[in-house]
PDB file of C-alpha atoms in Angstrom:
ATOM      1  CA  MET A   4     113.968 123.092 103.357  1.00  0.00           C
ATOM      2  CA  LYS A   5     114.092 119.318 103.505  1.00  0.00           C
ATOM      3  CA  ALA A   6     117.288 118.902 104.865  1.00  0.00           C
ATOM      4  CA  PHE A   7     116.648 121.800 107.581  1.00  0.00           C
ATOM      5  CA  VAL A   8     113.572 119.770 108.767  1.00  0.00           C
ATOM      6  CA  GLN A   9     115.430 116.390 108.708  1.00  0.00           C
ATOM      7  CA  ARG A  10     117.845 117.819 111.150  1.00  0.00           C
ATOM      8  CA  HIS A  11     115.896 120.035 113.179  1.00  0.00           C
ATOM      9  CA  HIS A  12     112.200 119.095 113.685  1.00  0.00           C
ATOM     10  CA  ASP A  13     111.459 117.226 116.765  1.00  0.00           C
ATOM     11  CA  HIS A  14     109.049 114.284 115.653  1.00  0.00           C
ATOM     12  CA  CYS A  15     108.130 114.578 112.034  1.00  0.00           C
ATOM     13  CA  PRO A  16     110.105 113.909 108.744  1.00  0.00           C
ATOM     14  CA  PRO A  17     109.971 116.475 105.916  1.00  0.00           C
ATOM     15  CA  PRO A  18     106.799 116.575 103.933  1.00  0.00           C
ATOM     16  CA  VAL A  19     106.600 115.055 100.649  1.00  0.00           C
ATOM     17  CA  CYS A  20     105.513 118.231  98.779  1.00  0.00           C
ATOM     18  CA  TRP A  21     104.208 121.658  99.551  1.00  0.00           C
ATOM     19  CA  ARG A  22     102.812 124.673  97.823  1.00  0.00           C
ATOM     20  CA  TYR A  23     104.943 127.470  99.155  1.00  0.00           C
ATOM     21  CA  GLY A  24     107.344 127.999 101.804  1.00  0.00           C
ATOM     22  CA  ALA A  25     109.823 130.423 103.561  1.00  0.00           C
ATOM     23  CA  GLY A  26     112.626 130.615 105.921  1.00  0.00           C
ATOM     24  CA  VAL A  27     113.762 133.250 108.586  1.00  0.00           C
ATOM     25  CA  TRP A  28     117.469 134.139 108.595  1.00  0.00           C
ATOM     26  CA  ASN A  29     119.537 136.085 111.261  1.00  0.00           C
ATOM     27  CA  GLY A  30     122.236 137.451 109.297  1.00  0.00           C
ATOM     28  CA  HIS A  31     123.927 134.365 107.340  1.00  0.00           C
ATOM     29  CA  THR A  32     122.321 131.785 109.644  1.00  0.00           C
ATOM     30  CA  LEU A  33     119.117 130.133 108.617  1.00  0.00           C
ATOM     31  CA  VAL A  34     116.972 130.152 112.186  1.00  0.00           C
ATOM     32  CA  GLY A  35     113.798 128.397 111.118  1.00  0.00           C
ATOM     33  CA  VAL A  36     111.596 127.250 108.043  1.00  0.00           C
ATOM     34  CA  VAL A  37     107.903 126.887 107.452  1.00  0.00           C
ATOM     35  CA  SER A  38     106.296 124.667 104.463  1.00  0.00           C
ATOM     36  CA  VAL A  39     102.672 125.028 103.575  1.00  0.00           C
ATOM     37  CA  GLY A  40     100.662 122.306 101.699  1.00  0.00           C
ATOM     38  CA  ARG A  41      97.131 121.076 100.945  1.00  0.00           C
ATOM     39  CA  PRO A  42      95.472 119.837 103.976  1.00  0.00           C
ATOM     40  CA  VAL A  43      96.589 116.413 104.965  1.00  0.00           C
ATOM     41  CA  ALA A  44      92.857 115.401 106.219  1.00  0.00           C
ATOM     42  CA  ARG A  45      91.009 114.177 102.901  1.00  0.00           C
ATOM     43  CA  MET A  46      87.623 115.557 104.313  1.00  0.00           C
ATOM     44  CA  LEU A  47      88.814 119.234 104.517  1.00  0.00           C
ATOM     45  CA  PRO A  48      88.455 121.347 101.582  1.00  0.00           C
ATOM     46  CA  GLN A  49      91.349 120.895  99.505  1.00  0.00           C
ATOM     47  CA  THR A  50      91.156 123.770  97.206  1.00  0.00           C
ATOM     48  CA  THR A  51      90.230 126.782  99.533  1.00  0.00           C
ATOM     49  CA  TRP A  52      92.078 125.786 102.715  1.00  0.00           C
ATOM     50  CA  VAL A  53      96.041 125.339 103.134  1.00  0.00           C
ATOM     51  CA  GLU A  54      97.826 123.577 106.023  1.00  0.00           C
ATOM     52  CA  VAL A  55     101.447 124.404 107.746  1.00  0.00           C
ATOM     53  CA  ASN A  56     102.737 120.717 107.159  1.00  0.00           C
ATOM     54  CA  ARG A  57     105.855 121.807 109.041  1.00  0.00           C
ATOM     55  CA  LEU A  58     107.400 124.481 111.142  1.00  0.00           C
ATOM     56  CA  CYS A  59     110.579 124.178 112.911  1.00  0.00           C
ATOM     57  CA  VAL A  60     113.627 126.247 114.157  1.00  0.00           C
ATOM     58  CA  ASP A  61     117.293 125.276 114.808  1.00  0.00           C
ATOM     59  CA  ARG A  62     116.967 124.923 118.542  1.00  0.00           C
ATOM     60  CA  SER A  63     120.754 124.706 118.907  1.00  0.00           C
ATOM     61  CA  LEU A  64     120.682 128.431 118.337  1.00  0.00           C
ATOM     62  CA  PRO A  65     120.540 130.806 121.459  1.00  0.00           C
ATOM     63  CA  ASP A  66     117.281 132.017 122.265  1.00  0.00           C
ATOM     64  CA  THR A  67     118.054 135.600 120.979  1.00  0.00           C
ATOM     65  CA  LEU A  68     118.514 134.433 117.713  1.00  0.00           C
ATOM     66  CA  ARG A  69     115.155 132.526 117.322  1.00  0.00           C
ATOM     67  CA  TYR A  70     113.353 135.184 119.186  1.00  0.00           C
ATOM     68  CA  LYS A  71     109.865 135.096 117.825  1.00  0.00           C
ATOM     69  CA  ALA A  72     111.002 133.106 114.583  1.00  0.00           C
ATOM     70  CA  CYS A  73     108.189 130.669 114.804  1.00  0.00           C
ATOM     71  CA  SER A  74     105.047 133.332 115.337  1.00  0.00           C
ATOM     72  CA  THR A  75     107.105 135.334 112.474  1.00  0.00           C
ATOM     73  CA  LEU A  76     106.751 132.173 110.050  1.00  0.00           C
ATOM     74  CA  TYR A  77     103.195 131.512 111.000  1.00  0.00           C
ATOM     75  CA  ALA A  78     102.099 135.140 110.326  1.00  0.00           C
ATOM     76  CA  TRP A  79     103.847 134.902 107.063  1.00  0.00           C
ATOM     77  CA  ALA A  80     102.159 131.711 106.066  1.00  0.00           C
ATOM     78  CA  ALA A  81      98.618 133.064 106.887  1.00  0.00           C
ATOM     79  CA  SER A  82      99.461 136.446 104.746  1.00  0.00           C
ATOM     80  CA  GLU A  83     100.825 134.570 101.944  1.00  0.00           C
ATOM     81  CA  ALA A  84      97.681 132.170 101.920  1.00  0.00           C
ATOM     82  CA  ALA A  85      95.415 135.471 101.912  1.00  0.00           C
ATOM     83  CA  ARG A  86      97.767 136.957  99.098  1.00  0.00           C
ATOM     84  CA  ARG A  87      97.123 133.598  96.957  1.00  0.00           C
ATOM     85  CA  GLY A  88      93.196 133.736  97.587  1.00  0.00           C
ATOM     86  CA  PHE A  89      92.829 130.927 100.430  1.00  0.00           C
ATOM     87  CA  ASP A  90      90.018 131.264 102.634  1.00  0.00           C
ATOM     88  CA  ARG A  91      91.475 129.358 105.877  1.00  0.00           C
ATOM     89  CA  ILE A  92      95.115 128.002 106.915  1.00  0.00           C
ATOM     90  CA  ILE A  93      95.372 125.406 109.777  1.00  0.00           C
ATOM     91  CA  THR A  94      98.055 123.532 111.511  1.00  0.00           C
ATOM     92  CA  TYR A  95      98.495 120.867 114.201  1.00  0.00           C
ATOM     93  CA  THR A  96     100.323 121.009 117.301  1.00  0.00           C
ATOM     94  CA  LEU A  97     100.939 117.914 119.628  1.00  0.00           C
ATOM     95  CA  SER A  98      98.656 118.549 122.702  1.00  0.00           C
ATOM     96  CA  THR A  99     101.735 118.682 124.944  1.00  0.00           C
ATOM     97  CA  GLU A 100     102.940 121.796 122.987  1.00  0.00           C
ATOM     98  CA  SER A 101     101.913 125.286 124.211  1.00  0.00           C
ATOM     99  CA  GLY A 102     101.116 126.808 120.745  1.00  0.00           C
ATOM    100  CA  MET A 103     102.283 130.214 121.786  1.00  0.00           C
ATOM    101  CA  SER A 104     103.748 131.226 118.736  1.00  0.00           C
ATOM    102  CA  LEU A 105     100.331 130.536 117.285  1.00  0.00           C
ATOM    103  CA  ARG A 106      98.674 132.749 119.560  1.00  0.00           C
ATOM    104  CA  TYR A 107     101.231 135.509 118.926  1.00  0.00           C
ATOM    105  CA  ALA A 108     100.293 135.181 115.461  1.00  0.00           C
ATOM    106  CA  ARG A 109      96.603 135.479 115.774  1.00  0.00           C
ATOM    107  CA  TRP A 110      95.853 131.894 115.391  1.00  0.00           C
ATOM    108  CA  LYS A 111      92.929 130.417 117.274  1.00  0.00           C
ATOM    109  CA  PRO A 112      92.616 126.540 118.284  1.00  0.00           C
ATOM    110  CA  GLU A 113      89.563 124.888 117.306  1.00  0.00           C
ATOM    111  CA  HIS A 114      89.452 121.073 117.672  1.00  0.00           C
ATOM    112  CA  VAL A 115      91.327 118.182 119.332  1.00  0.00           C
ATOM    113  CA  THR A 116      92.045 115.232 117.475  1.00  0.00           C
ATOM    114  CA  ARG A 117      92.068 111.641 118.521  1.00  0.00           C
ATOM    115  CA  PRO A 118      95.508 109.545 118.387  1.00  0.00           C
ATOM    116  CA  LYS A 119      94.744 107.686 115.234  1.00  0.00           C
ATOM    117  CA  SER A 120      97.404 105.565 113.119  1.00  0.00           C
ATOM    118  CA  TRP A 121      98.042 105.771 109.428  1.00  0.00           C
ATOM    119  CA  ASN A 122      98.292 102.110 109.227  1.00  0.00           C
ATOM    120  CA  SER A 123      95.455 100.111 108.087  1.00  0.00           C
ATOM    121  CA  ARG A 124      94.933  96.254 106.723  1.00  0.00           C
ATOM    122  CA  SER A 125      94.491  97.401 103.144  1.00  0.00           C
ATOM    123  CA  ARG A 126      97.490 100.093 103.530  1.00  0.00           C
ATOM    124  CA  GLN A 127     100.192  99.045 105.624  1.00  0.00           C
ATOM    125  CA  ARG A 128     102.155 102.068 106.884  1.00  0.00           C
ATOM    126  CA  THR A 129     104.584 102.822 109.474  1.00  0.00           C
ATOM    127  CA  ASP A 130     103.339 105.579 111.810  1.00  0.00           C
ATOM    128  CA  LYS A 131     106.458 108.159 111.549  1.00  0.00           C
ATOM    129  CA  THR A 132     104.752 110.790 114.309  1.00  0.00           C
ATOM    130  CA  PRO A 133     103.677 110.250 117.703  1.00  0.00           C
ATOM    131  CA  LEU A 134      99.865 108.905 118.389  1.00  0.00           C
ATOM    132  CA  VAL A 135      98.796 111.554 120.740  1.00  0.00           C
ATOM    133  CA  PRO A 136      95.893 113.921 120.811  1.00  0.00           C
ATOM    134  CA  LYS A 137      96.843 117.013 118.549  1.00  0.00           C
ATOM    135  CA  ILE A 138      95.130 120.341 118.673  1.00  0.00           C
ATOM    136  CA  ARG A 139      94.157 121.783 115.148  1.00  0.00           C
ATOM    137  CA  TRP A 140      94.667 125.548 115.137  1.00  0.00           C
ATOM    138  CA  ALA A 141      93.156 127.942 112.431  1.00  0.00           C
ATOM    139  CA  ARG A 142      93.231 131.499 111.127  1.00  0.00           C
ATOM    140  CA  ASP A 143      90.420 132.847 108.536  1.00  0.00           C
ATOM    141  CA  LEU A 144      91.858 134.714 105.869  1.00  0.00           C
ATOM    142  CA  LYS A 145      88.853 136.263 104.455  1.00  0.00           C
ATOM    143  CA  ALA A 146      87.598 139.450 105.619  1.00  0.00           C
ATOM    144  CA  ALA A 147      84.088 139.349 106.773  1.00  0.00           C
ATOM    145  CA  ARG A 148      81.632 141.036 104.350  1.00  0.00           C
ATOM    146  CA  PRO A 149      79.376 144.025 105.683  1.00  0.00           C
ATOM    147  CA  ALA A 150      75.719 143.156 105.751  1.00  0.00           C
ATOM    148  CA  LEU A 151      73.700 144.788 103.100  1.00  0.00           C
ATOM    149  CA  GLN A 152      72.007 148.166 104.095  1.00  0.00           C
ATOM    150  CA  ASP A 153      67.934 148.598 103.620  1.00  0.00           C
TER     151      ASP A 153
END
């Protein structure tokens, strides 16, 4: 999976680690992958939420082979998170990306982040992703509990 992300993701390197992931195939051709891990933002719940850290497809393939690959991977990631007992799943897109595949998979935009560097005086880092606003998308996984009857 790391090699696929390294070759095909537009603006991020492969994630360091993940909880689970999957790929979408068309016959013998790997079309796309998804990796799901803990939320990167440390202020978010680390044990009840998960985050799609990477999702990418091979854009060199014809559109007909990639058709609905992203929305299928997002839907699968949410379904698997629910099966594993998580309350919520999130991901981020660049503000310049449409998020259409997330909408198809029934995710909702909920927050726009400010561009922020990972570099600081106390911990020198090189930014590996674009410093632009990002949209946080989410999907609640726990069914609403019915109200108690009197």
